PDB file of C-alpha atoms in Angstrom:
ATOM      1  CA  MET Y1079    -200.029 -23.525 -76.853  1.00  0.00           C
ATOM      2  CA  ASN Y1080    -203.704 -23.501 -75.959  1.00  0.00           C
ATOM      3  CA  VAL Y1081    -204.480 -23.384 -72.139  1.00  0.00           C
ATOM      4  CA  LEU Y1082    -207.729 -23.974 -70.400  1.00  0.00           C
ATOM      5  CA  ILE Y1083    -207.765 -22.899 -66.595  1.00  0.00           C
ATOM      6  CA  VAL Y1084    -210.560 -24.530 -64.855  1.00  0.00           C
ATOM      7  CA  GLY Y1085    -212.350 -22.844 -62.079  1.00  0.00           C
ATOM      8  CA  CYS Y1086    -210.597 -19.212 -62.792  1.00  0.00           C
ATOM      9  CA  GLY Y1087    -210.164 -18.403 -59.421  1.00  0.00           C
ATOM     10  CA  ALA Y1088    -207.466 -15.956 -57.338  1.00  0.00           C
ATOM     11  CA  VAL Y1089    -204.710 -18.453 -58.563  1.00  0.00           C
ATOM     12  CA  GLY Y1090    -206.085 -19.269 -61.879  1.00  0.00           C
ATOM     13  CA  THR Y1091    -206.358 -15.739 -62.984  1.00  0.00           C
ATOM     14  CA  ARG Y1092    -202.940 -15.135 -61.876  1.00  0.00           C
ATOM     15  CA  LEU Y1093    -201.622 -17.983 -63.543  1.00  0.00           C
ATOM     16  CA  GLY Y1094    -203.864 -17.376 -67.136  1.00  0.00           C
ATOM     17  CA  ALA Y1095    -202.148 -13.364 -66.766  1.00  0.00           C
ATOM     18  CA  ARG Y1096    -198.768 -15.109 -66.936  1.00  0.00           C
ATOM     19  CA  LEU Y1097    -199.316 -17.606 -69.619  1.00  0.00           C
ATOM     20  CA  ALA Y1098    -201.066 -15.057 -71.633  1.00  0.00           C
ATOM     21  CA  GLU Y1099    -197.766 -12.838 -70.954  1.00  0.00           C
ATOM     22  CA  ARG Y1100    -195.720 -15.622 -72.226  1.00  0.00           C
ATOM     23  CA  GLY Y1101    -197.807 -15.811 -75.217  1.00  0.00           C
ATOM     24  CA  ALA Y1102    -200.133 -18.561 -75.087  1.00  0.00           C
ATOM     25  CA  ARG Y1103    -203.797 -18.274 -75.718  1.00  0.00           C
ATOM     26  CA  VAL Y1104    -205.622 -18.648 -72.511  1.00  0.00           C
ATOM     27  CA  PHE Y1105    -209.178 -19.762 -71.813  1.00  0.00           C
ATOM     28  CA  GLY Y1106    -210.622 -19.498 -68.222  1.00  0.00           C
ATOM     29  CA  LEU Y1107    -213.576 -21.265 -67.612  1.00  0.00           C
ATOM     30  CA  ARG Y1108    -215.956 -20.528 -64.275  1.00  0.00           C
ATOM     31  CA  ARG Y1109    -219.544 -20.009 -63.422  1.00  0.00           C
ATOM     32  CA  GLU Y1110    -219.284 -16.387 -63.796  1.00  0.00           C
ATOM     33  CA  PRO Y1111    -216.210 -15.590 -66.359  1.00  0.00           C
ATOM     34  CA  SER Y1112    -216.559 -11.713 -67.024  1.00  0.00           C
ATOM     35  CA  GLY Y1113    -213.577  -9.399 -66.283  1.00  0.00           C
ATOM     36  CA  LEU Y1114    -211.053 -12.462 -67.362  1.00  0.00           C
ATOM     37  CA  GLU Y1115    -210.302 -10.476 -70.596  1.00  0.00           C
ATOM     38  CA  ALA Y1116    -208.570  -7.599 -68.741  1.00  0.00           C
ATOM     39  CA  HIS Y1117    -206.716 -10.124 -67.894  1.00  0.00           C
ATOM     40  CA  GLY Y1118    -205.696 -11.705 -71.253  1.00  0.00           C
ATOM     41  CA  ILE Y1119    -207.840 -14.449 -70.527  1.00  0.00           C
ATOM     42  CA  GLU Y1120    -210.718 -15.671 -72.967  1.00  0.00           C
ATOM     43  CA  PRO Y1121    -213.829 -16.267 -70.650  1.00  0.00           C
ATOM     44  CA  VAL Y1122    -215.638 -19.450 -71.203  1.00  0.00           C
ATOM     45  CA  ALA Y1123    -218.707 -19.880 -68.998  1.00  0.00           C
ATOM     46  CA  GLY Y1124    -219.073 -23.567 -67.234  1.00  0.00           C
ATOM     47  CA  ASP Y1125    -219.605 -25.044 -63.991  1.00  0.00           C
ATOM     48  CA  VAL Y1126    -217.435 -28.529 -63.362  1.00  0.00           C
ATOM     49  CA  THR Y1127    -220.682 -29.945 -61.510  1.00  0.00           C
ATOM     50  CA  ASP Y1128    -222.471 -29.846 -64.485  1.00  0.00           C
ATOM     51  CA  ALA Y1129    -221.389 -32.925 -66.351  1.00  0.00           C
ATOM     52  CA  ASP Y1130    -223.170 -31.892 -69.872  1.00  0.00           C
ATOM     53  CA  GLY Y1131    -222.657 -27.955 -69.683  1.00  0.00           C
ATOM     54  CA  LEU Y1132    -218.879 -28.502 -68.886  1.00  0.00           C
ATOM     55  CA  ARG Y1133    -218.670 -31.097 -71.998  1.00  0.00           C
ATOM     56  CA  ARG Y1134    -220.172 -28.471 -74.631  1.00  0.00           C
ATOM     57  CA  ALA Y1135    -217.968 -25.529 -73.293  1.00  0.00           C
ATOM     58  CA  VAL Y1136    -214.933 -27.681 -73.026  1.00  0.00           C
ATOM     59  CA  ARG Y1137    -215.890 -29.059 -76.940  1.00  0.00           C
ATOM     60  CA  SER Y1138    -216.234 -25.699 -78.170  1.00  0.00           C
ATOM     61  CA  LEU Y1139    -212.487 -24.720 -77.853  1.00  0.00           C
ATOM     62  CA  PRO Y1140    -209.993 -25.511 -80.013  1.00  0.00           C
ATOM     63  CA  LYS Y1141    -207.569 -28.441 -79.162  1.00  0.00           C
ATOM     64  CA  LEU Y1142    -206.128 -28.083 -75.495  1.00  0.00           C
ATOM     65  CA  THR Y1143    -202.108 -28.132 -75.276  1.00  0.00           C
ATOM     66  CA  VAL Y1144    -202.325 -27.986 -71.460  1.00  0.00           C
ATOM     67  CA  VAL Y1145    -205.290 -28.109 -68.704  1.00  0.00           C
ATOM     68  CA  CYS Y1146    -204.532 -26.666 -65.291  1.00  0.00           C
ATOM     69  CA  ASN Y1147    -207.434 -27.428 -63.124  1.00  0.00           C
ATOM     70  CA  THR Y1148    -207.399 -24.750 -60.101  1.00  0.00           C
ATOM     71  CA  VAL Y1149    -211.035 -25.240 -58.965  1.00  0.00           C
ATOM     72  CA  ALA Y1150    -212.136 -24.748 -55.256  1.00  0.00           C
ATOM     73  CA  ALA Y1151    -214.928 -25.485 -52.969  1.00  0.00           C
ATOM     74  CA  GLY Y1152    -214.702 -22.342 -51.226  1.00  0.00           C
ATOM     75  CA  ARG Y1153    -216.998 -22.080 -47.996  1.00  0.00           C
ATOM     76  CA  GLY Y1154    -219.642 -24.412 -47.702  1.00  0.00           C
ATOM     77  CA  GLY Y1155    -219.272 -25.906 -50.998  1.00  0.00           C
ATOM     78  CA  ASP Y1156    -219.775 -29.865 -51.785  1.00  0.00           C
ATOM     79  CA  TYR Y1157    -216.114 -31.060 -51.975  1.00  0.00           C
ATOM     80  CA  ARG Y1158    -216.990 -34.739 -53.118  1.00  0.00           C
ATOM     81  CA  ALA Y1159    -219.286 -32.684 -56.146  1.00  0.00           C
ATOM     82  CA  ILE Y1160    -216.442 -30.396 -56.672  1.00  0.00           C
ATOM     83  CA  TYR Y1161    -213.414 -32.240 -56.623  1.00  0.00           C
ATOM     84  CA  VAL Y1162    -214.240 -35.812 -57.088  1.00  0.00           C
ATOM     85  CA  GLY Y1163    -217.528 -35.291 -59.363  1.00  0.00           C
ATOM     86  CA  GLY Y1164    -215.688 -32.204 -61.035  1.00  0.00           C
ATOM     87  CA  ALA Y1165    -212.851 -34.005 -62.101  1.00  0.00           C
ATOM     88  CA  ARG Y1166    -214.603 -36.705 -63.433  1.00  0.00           C
ATOM     89  CA  HIS Y1167    -216.769 -34.615 -65.429  1.00  0.00           C
ATOM     90  CA  LEU Y1168    -213.513 -32.549 -66.638  1.00  0.00           C
ATOM     91  CA  LEU Y1169    -212.257 -36.095 -67.953  1.00  0.00           C
ATOM     92  CA  ASP Y1170    -215.276 -36.570 -69.564  1.00  0.00           C
ATOM     93  CA  ALA Y1171    -215.183 -33.777 -71.657  1.00  0.00           C
ATOM     94  CA  LEU Y1172    -211.563 -33.812 -72.610  1.00  0.00           C
ATOM     95  CA  ALA Y1173    -211.905 -37.790 -73.402  1.00  0.00           C
ATOM     96  CA  ASP Y1174    -212.133 -37.181 -77.401  1.00  0.00           C
ATOM     97  CA  ARG Y1175    -208.797 -34.753 -77.510  1.00  0.00           C
ATOM     98  CA  PRO Y1176    -206.942 -35.072 -74.369  1.00  0.00           C
ATOM     99  CA  PRO Y1177    -204.655 -32.547 -73.753  1.00  0.00           C
ATOM    100  CA  GLU Y1178    -200.573 -32.965 -73.853  1.00  0.00           C
ATOM    101  CA  ARG Y1179    -200.251 -32.203 -70.055  1.00  0.00           C
ATOM    102  CA  LEU Y1180    -202.809 -31.554 -66.770  1.00  0.00           C
ATOM    103  CA  ILE Y1181    -201.633 -29.627 -63.972  1.00  0.00           C
ATOM    104  CA  HIS Y1182    -203.609 -30.318 -60.993  1.00  0.00           C
ATOM    105  CA  ALA Y1183    -203.846 -28.076 -57.798  1.00  0.00           C
ATOM    106  CA  SER Y1184    -204.395 -30.124 -54.925  1.00  0.00           C
ATOM    107  CA  SER Y1185    -203.321 -29.323 -51.170  1.00  0.00           C
ATOM    108  CA  THR Y1186    -201.173 -30.363 -48.487  1.00  0.00           C
ATOM    109  CA  GLY Y1187    -204.286 -30.963 -46.592  1.00  0.00           C
ATOM    110  CA  VAL Y1188    -203.710 -35.004 -47.629  1.00  0.00           C
ATOM    111  CA  TYR Y1189    -201.261 -35.222 -45.083  1.00  0.00           C
ATOM    112  CA  GLY Y1190    -202.564 -36.112 -41.876  1.00  0.00           C
ATOM    113  CA  GLN Y1191    -199.433 -35.988 -39.557  1.00  0.00           C
ATOM    114  CA  THR Y1192    -199.923 -33.921 -36.414  1.00  0.00           C
ATOM    115  CA  ASP Y1193    -196.349 -34.519 -34.842  1.00  0.00           C
ATOM    116  CA  GLY Y1194    -194.383 -31.505 -36.234  1.00  0.00           C
ATOM    117  CA  SER Y1195    -192.584 -33.455 -38.341  1.00  0.00           C
ATOM    118  CA  TRP Y1196    -191.294 -32.231 -42.050  1.00  0.00           C
ATOM    119  CA  VAL Y1197    -193.387 -33.893 -45.078  1.00  0.00           C
ATOM    120  CA  ASP Y1198    -192.395 -34.216 -48.770  1.00  0.00           C
ATOM    121  CA  GLU Y1199    -193.647 -35.949 -51.684  1.00  0.00           C
ATOM    122  CA  THR Y1200    -192.545 -39.256 -50.446  1.00  0.00           C
ATOM    123  CA  SER Y1201    -194.163 -38.679 -47.351  1.00  0.00           C
ATOM    124  CA  PRO Y1202    -197.230 -41.001 -45.815  1.00  0.00           C
ATOM    125  CA  THR Y1203    -200.537 -39.069 -46.902  1.00  0.00           C
ATOM    126  CA  ASP Y1204    -203.165 -40.018 -44.180  1.00  0.00           C
ATOM    127  CA  PRO Y1205    -205.931 -37.040 -43.937  1.00  0.00           C
ATOM    128  CA  VAL Y1206    -207.632 -36.855 -40.757  1.00  0.00           C
ATOM    129  CA  GLY Y1207    -210.910 -35.381 -42.092  1.00  0.00           C
ATOM    130  CA  ALA Y1208    -213.286 -35.954 -44.899  1.00  0.00           C
ATOM    131  CA  SER Y1209    -211.978 -33.164 -47.013  1.00  0.00           C
ATOM    132  CA  GLY Y1210    -208.468 -34.364 -47.273  1.00  0.00           C
ATOM    133  CA  ARG Y1211    -209.940 -37.975 -48.260  1.00  0.00           C
ATOM    134  CA  VAL Y1212    -211.730 -36.241 -51.145  1.00  0.00           C
ATOM    135  CA  LEU Y1213    -208.652 -34.153 -52.274  1.00  0.00           C
ATOM    136  CA  LEU Y1214    -206.370 -37.149 -52.268  1.00  0.00           C
ATOM    137  CA  GLU Y1215    -209.141 -39.335 -54.065  1.00  0.00           C
ATOM    138  CA  THR Y1216    -209.403 -36.514 -56.850  1.00  0.00           C
ATOM    139  CA  GLU Y1217    -205.233 -36.774 -56.993  1.00  0.00           C
ATOM    140  CA  ARG Y1218    -205.275 -40.487 -57.757  1.00  0.00           C
ATOM    141  CA  LEU Y1219    -208.580 -39.954 -60.222  1.00  0.00           C
ATOM    142  CA  LEU Y1220    -206.513 -37.437 -62.509  1.00  0.00           C
ATOM    143  CA  LEU Y1221    -202.786 -39.461 -61.928  1.00  0.00           C
ATOM    144  CA  GLY Y1222    -204.454 -42.665 -62.984  1.00  0.00           C
ATOM    145  CA  SER Y1223    -206.715 -41.096 -66.087  1.00  0.00           C
ATOM    146  CA  GLY Y1224    -203.968 -41.702 -68.870  1.00  0.00           C
ATOM    147  CA  ILE Y1225    -203.507 -37.613 -69.345  1.00  0.00           C
ATOM    148  CA  PRO Y1226    -199.820 -37.111 -68.565  1.00  0.00           C
ATOM    149  CA  THR Y1227    -200.805 -35.384 -65.117  1.00  0.00           C
ATOM    150  CA  VAL Y1228    -198.745 -33.489 -62.443  1.00  0.00           C
ATOM    151  CA  VAL Y1229    -199.970 -32.485 -59.166  1.00  0.00           C
ATOM    152  CA  LEU Y1230    -198.815 -29.579 -57.356  1.00  0.00           C
ATOM    153  CA  ARG Y1231    -200.166 -29.614 -53.509  1.00  0.00           C
ATOM    154  CA  LEU Y1232    -200.480 -26.128 -51.887  1.00  0.00           C
ATOM    155  CA  ALA Y1233    -200.110 -25.137 -48.735  1.00  0.00           C
ATOM    156  CA  GLY Y1234    -202.407 -22.514 -47.153  1.00  0.00           C
ATOM    157  CA  LEU Y1235    -202.699 -19.612 -49.604  1.00  0.00           C
ATOM    158  CA  TYR Y1236    -202.674 -16.058 -48.383  1.00  0.00           C
ATOM    159  CA  GLY Y1237    -202.204 -12.615 -50.046  1.00  0.00           C
ATOM    160  CA  PRO Y1238    -204.770  -9.897 -51.334  1.00  0.00           C
ATOM    161  CA  GLY Y1239    -208.171 -10.713 -50.602  1.00  0.00           C
ATOM    162  CA  ARG Y1240    -207.190 -13.407 -48.333  1.00  0.00           C
ATOM    163  CA  SER Y1241    -206.375 -11.207 -45.164  1.00  0.00           C
ATOM    164  CA  ALA Y1242    -206.805 -11.709 -41.696  1.00  0.00           C
ATOM    165  CA  GLN Y1243    -207.281  -8.305 -41.015  1.00  0.00           C
ATOM    166  CA  SER Y1244    -210.334  -7.585 -40.170  1.00  0.00           C
ATOM    167  CA  SER Y1245    -210.736 -10.777 -37.513  1.00  0.00           C
ATOM    168  CA  PHE Y1246    -207.557  -9.040 -35.948  1.00  0.00           C
ATOM    169  CA  ARG Y1247    -209.157  -5.360 -35.844  1.00  0.00           C
ATOM    170  CA  ASP Y1248    -212.929  -6.125 -34.492  1.00  0.00           C
ATOM    171  CA  GLY Y1249    -211.425  -8.884 -31.857  1.00  0.00           C
ATOM    172  CA  ARG Y1250    -212.404 -11.676 -33.527  1.00  0.00           C
ATOM    173  CA  ALA Y1251    -209.276 -13.472 -33.859  1.00  0.00           C
ATOM    174  CA  ARG Y1252    -207.868 -16.574 -32.024  1.00  0.00           C
ATOM    175  CA  ILE Y1253    -204.836 -18.739 -31.879  1.00  0.00           C
ATOM    176  CA  TYR Y1254    -205.882 -22.300 -32.098  1.00  0.00           C
ATOM    177  CA  GLY Y1255    -203.010 -24.646 -30.698  1.00  0.00           C
ATOM    178  CA  PRO Y1256    -200.223 -21.769 -30.845  1.00  0.00           C
ATOM    179  CA  ASP Y1257    -197.709 -24.529 -30.821  1.00  0.00           C
ATOM    180  CA  ALA Y1258    -199.014 -26.128 -34.207  1.00  0.00           C
ATOM    181  CA  TRP Y1259    -196.877 -25.642 -37.287  1.00  0.00           C
ATOM    182  CA  THR Y1260    -198.296 -24.052 -40.134  1.00  0.00           C
ATOM    183  CA  ASN Y1261    -197.269 -23.885 -43.871  1.00  0.00           C
ATOM    184  CA  ARG Y1262    -198.227 -21.209 -46.557  1.00  0.00           C
ATOM    185  CA  ILE Y1263    -197.534 -20.069 -49.895  1.00  0.00           C
ATOM    186  CA  HIS Y1264    -198.307 -16.763 -51.508  1.00  0.00           C
ATOM    187  CA  LEU Y1265    -201.165 -16.493 -54.245  1.00  0.00           C
ATOM    188  CA  ASP Y1266    -198.335 -14.863 -56.892  1.00  0.00           C
ATOM    189  CA  ASP Y1267    -195.763 -17.900 -55.854  1.00  0.00           C
ATOM    190  CA  ALA Y1268    -198.718 -20.488 -56.401  1.00  0.00           C
ATOM    191  CA  ALA Y1269    -199.647 -19.245 -59.678  1.00  0.00           C
ATOM    192  CA  ASN Y1270    -195.882 -18.950 -60.811  1.00  0.00           C
ATOM    193  CA  ALA Y1271    -195.215 -22.508 -59.449  1.00  0.00           C
ATOM    194  CA  MET Y1272    -198.234 -24.139 -61.995  1.00  0.00           C
ATOM    195  CA  ALA Y1273    -197.084 -21.793 -64.776  1.00  0.00           C
ATOM    196  CA  HIS Y1274    -193.539 -23.381 -64.259  1.00  0.00           C
ATOM    197  CA  LEU Y1275    -195.183 -26.790 -64.068  1.00  0.00           C
ATOM    198  CA  THR Y1276    -196.348 -26.844 -67.422  1.00  0.00           C
ATOM    199  CA  ASP Y1277    -192.986 -27.434 -68.854  1.00  0.00           C
ATOM    200  CA  HIS Y1278    -191.440 -29.236 -65.759  1.00  0.00           C
ATOM    201  CA  GLY Y1279    -192.041 -32.433 -64.104  1.00  0.00           C
ATOM    202  CA  GLU Y1280    -192.525 -35.729 -65.679  1.00  0.00           C
ATOM    203  CA  PRO Y1281    -196.304 -37.011 -65.826  1.00  0.00           C
ATOM    204  CA  GLY Y1282    -197.053 -38.670 -62.706  1.00  0.00           C
ATOM    205  CA  GLU Y1283    -194.925 -36.534 -60.296  1.00  0.00           C
ATOM    206  CA  LEU Y1284    -195.784 -35.099 -57.279  1.00  0.00           C
ATOM    207  CA  PHE Y1285    -194.825 -31.208 -55.711  1.00  0.00           C
ATOM    208  CA  CYS Y1286    -195.319 -29.680 -52.634  1.00  0.00           C
ATOM    209  CA  GLY Y1287    -196.310 -25.659 -53.111  1.00  0.00           C
ATOM    210  CA  SER Y1288    -195.054 -24.071 -49.967  1.00  0.00           C
ATOM    211  CA  ASP Y1289    -192.865 -21.075 -48.967  1.00  0.00           C
ATOM    212  CA  GLY Y1290    -190.726 -23.508 -47.243  1.00  0.00           C
ATOM    213  CA  ASP Y1291    -190.651 -21.819 -43.974  1.00  0.00           C
ATOM    214  CA  PRO Y1292    -192.930 -22.884 -41.509  1.00  0.00           C
ATOM    215  CA  LEU Y1293    -194.267 -21.079 -38.633  1.00  0.00           C
ATOM    216  CA  THR Y1294    -195.978 -21.856 -35.482  1.00  0.00           C
ATOM    217  CA  ARG Y1295    -199.671 -20.254 -35.122  1.00  0.00           C
ATOM    218  CA  ALA Y1296    -198.229 -17.945 -32.421  1.00  0.00           C
ATOM    219  CA  GLU Y1297    -195.874 -16.616 -34.657  1.00  0.00           C
ATOM    220  CA  VAL Y1298    -198.662 -16.148 -37.469  1.00  0.00           C
ATOM    221  CA  ALA Y1299    -201.071 -14.345 -35.584  1.00  0.00           C
ATOM    222  CA  ARG Y1300    -197.471 -12.326 -33.728  1.00  0.00           C
ATOM    223  CA  ARG Y1301    -196.999 -11.015 -37.271  1.00  0.00           C
ATOM    224  CA  ASN Y1302    -200.480 -10.400 -38.396  1.00  0.00           C
ATOM    225  CA  ALA Y1303    -201.016  -8.491 -34.818  1.00  0.00           C
ATOM    226  CA  SER Y1304    -197.726  -6.580 -35.479  1.00  0.00           C
ATOM    227  CA  ARG Y1305    -198.949  -5.437 -39.485  1.00  0.00           C
ATOM    228  CA  PHE Y1306    -202.561  -4.356 -38.513  1.00  0.00           C
ATOM    229  CA  GLY Y1307    -200.760  -2.838 -34.976  1.00  0.00           C
ATOM    230  CA  VAL Y1308    -203.557  -4.519 -32.860  1.00  0.00           C
ATOM    231  CA  PRO Y1309    -202.801  -6.645 -29.471  1.00  0.00           C
ATOM    232  CA  LEU Y1310    -201.740 -10.327 -30.000  1.00  0.00           C
ATOM    233  CA  PRO Y1311    -205.035 -12.520 -29.954  1.00  0.00           C
ATOM    234  CA  PRO Y1312    -205.904 -14.898 -27.047  1.00  0.00           C
ATOM    235  CA  VAL Y1313    -205.248 -18.441 -27.158  1.00  0.00           C
ATOM    236  CA  ALA Y1314    -208.843 -20.467 -28.191  1.00  0.00           C
ATOM    237  CA  THR Y1315    -210.729 -21.736 -25.159  1.00  0.00           C
ATOM    238  CA  ALA Y1316    -212.196 -25.193 -24.881  1.00  0.00           C
ATOM    239  CA  ASP Y1317    -215.399 -23.798 -25.910  1.00  0.00           C
ATOM    240  CA  GLU Y1318    -214.232 -21.972 -29.033  1.00  0.00           C
ATOM    241  CA  TRP Y1319    -212.626 -25.464 -30.322  1.00  0.00           C
ATOM    242  CA  ALA Y1320    -216.200 -26.926 -29.752  1.00  0.00           C
ATOM    243  CA  ALA Y1321    -217.883 -24.267 -31.718  1.00  0.00           C
ATOM    244  CA  LEU Y1322    -215.904 -24.938 -34.798  1.00  0.00           C
ATOM    245  CA  SER Y1323    -217.337 -26.786 -38.051  1.00  0.00           C
ATOM    246  CA  PRO Y1324    -215.844 -30.398 -38.045  1.00  0.00           C
ATOM    247  CA  ALA Y1325    -214.044 -29.607 -41.200  1.00  0.00           C
ATOM    248  CA  THR Y1326    -211.970 -26.298 -39.491  1.00  0.00           C
ATOM    249  CA  ARG Y1327    -211.179 -28.736 -36.650  1.00  0.00           C
ATOM    250  CA  ASP Y1328    -209.728 -31.017 -38.662  1.00  0.00           C
ATOM    251  CA  ARG Y1329    -207.596 -28.744 -40.346  1.00  0.00           C
ATOM    252  CA  LEU Y1330    -206.669 -27.015 -37.382  1.00  0.00           C
ATOM    253  CA  THR Y1331    -205.579 -30.165 -35.863  1.00  0.00           C
ATOM    254  CA  GLY Y1332    -202.891 -30.394 -38.351  1.00  0.00           C
ATOM    255  CA  ASN Y1333    -199.205 -29.901 -37.324  1.00  0.00           C
ATOM    256  CA  ARG Y1334    -196.587 -30.534 -39.798  1.00  0.00           C
ATOM    257  CA  ARG Y1335    -193.669 -28.853 -41.797  1.00  0.00           C
ATOM    258  CA  VAL Y1336    -193.800 -28.850 -45.512  1.00  0.00           C
ATOM    259  CA  SER Y1337    -190.735 -29.145 -47.413  1.00  0.00           C
ATOM    260  CA  ASN Y1338    -190.642 -27.578 -50.799  1.00  0.00           C
ATOM    261  CA  ARG Y1339    -187.056 -28.943 -51.829  1.00  0.00           C
ATOM    262  CA  LYS Y1340    -188.233 -30.690 -55.066  1.00  0.00           C
ATOM    263  CA  LEU Y1341    -189.849 -27.928 -56.268  1.00  0.00           C
ATOM    264  CA  LEU Y1342    -186.880 -25.576 -56.066  1.00  0.00           C
ATOM    265  CA  GLU Y1343    -184.623 -28.341 -57.717  1.00  0.00           C
ATOM    266  CA  THR Y1344    -186.415 -27.856 -60.755  1.00  0.00           C
ATOM    267  CA  GLY Y1345    -185.011 -24.498 -60.915  1.00  0.00           C
ATOM    268  CA  PHE Y1346    -188.406 -22.701 -59.247  1.00  0.00           C
ATOM    269  CA  ARG Y1347    -187.684 -19.477 -57.195  1.00  0.00           C
ATOM    270  CA  LEU Y1348    -190.334 -17.733 -54.867  1.00  0.00           C
ATOM    271  CA  GLU Y1349    -191.144 -14.262 -54.664  1.00  0.00           C
ATOM    272  CA  HIS Y1350    -191.980 -14.930 -51.085  1.00  0.00           C
ATOM    273  CA  PRO Y1351    -189.946 -16.650 -49.059  1.00  0.00           C
ATOM    274  CA  THR Y1352    -191.991 -16.248 -45.939  1.00  0.00           C
ATOM    275  CA  PHE Y1353    -195.028 -15.472 -44.554  1.00  0.00           C
ATOM    276  CA  SER Y1354    -195.544 -11.162 -44.477  1.00  0.00           C
ATOM    277  CA  PRO Y1355    -198.930 -10.275 -43.641  1.00  0.00           C
ATOM    278  CA  ASP Y1356    -200.533  -7.579 -46.501  1.00  0.00           C
TER     279      ASP Y1356
END
């Protein structure tokens, strides 16, 4: 099996390592791909926002069985160019030799519920902010591409390299909306879920990738404070809310609980069934 991981970052690198251990030949595409060899991944230099460069990179590879799209905009990234534009460029690059399956890592940010209700794959998607609308547009673009596609909507990622330790230790941490429900999934479980979906789920299916144990923001802060041995941070003031970027405010207004029942019903099992700070 030949697998291409597009946007081989924290989730993609873990995913590639797991698939390589299974015997797949794994290619990892990112702008600076050095170091991927240590994980059993063959490095491929490429940028999803560069249509011509991406086309050359993808077409230099052998026929692909599976493509896993794990691109992430990061802080300050152009969401539309990276997600929607990147998906269009990827589909163009795959047009001559489409893979048997495409697994796309999306986000539970496509949901807009603010009332604490439970959501699953059948729930309405009405994102509050622009970033959520871009993510939903990307899903629909890939699902309508003609390539057999499975979408995994990931909750908030945590794990090594994503610790809140520094903000708690230096006193910058604040609790925004202490009673609001939040959802998360460990990086290892996110990668394992994507690997699982390379041979589970029907084309066109959606799955929610969450640990299934929603916590309020106050409880998340309490666990972080306990883990790092510091006092519980204060609740954010109105001025601190106002100082946030629009995208961050949109994200923090969410209040919902994400069910992972459908994913578990495929036989997937979590390594981290509840949030425990690193």
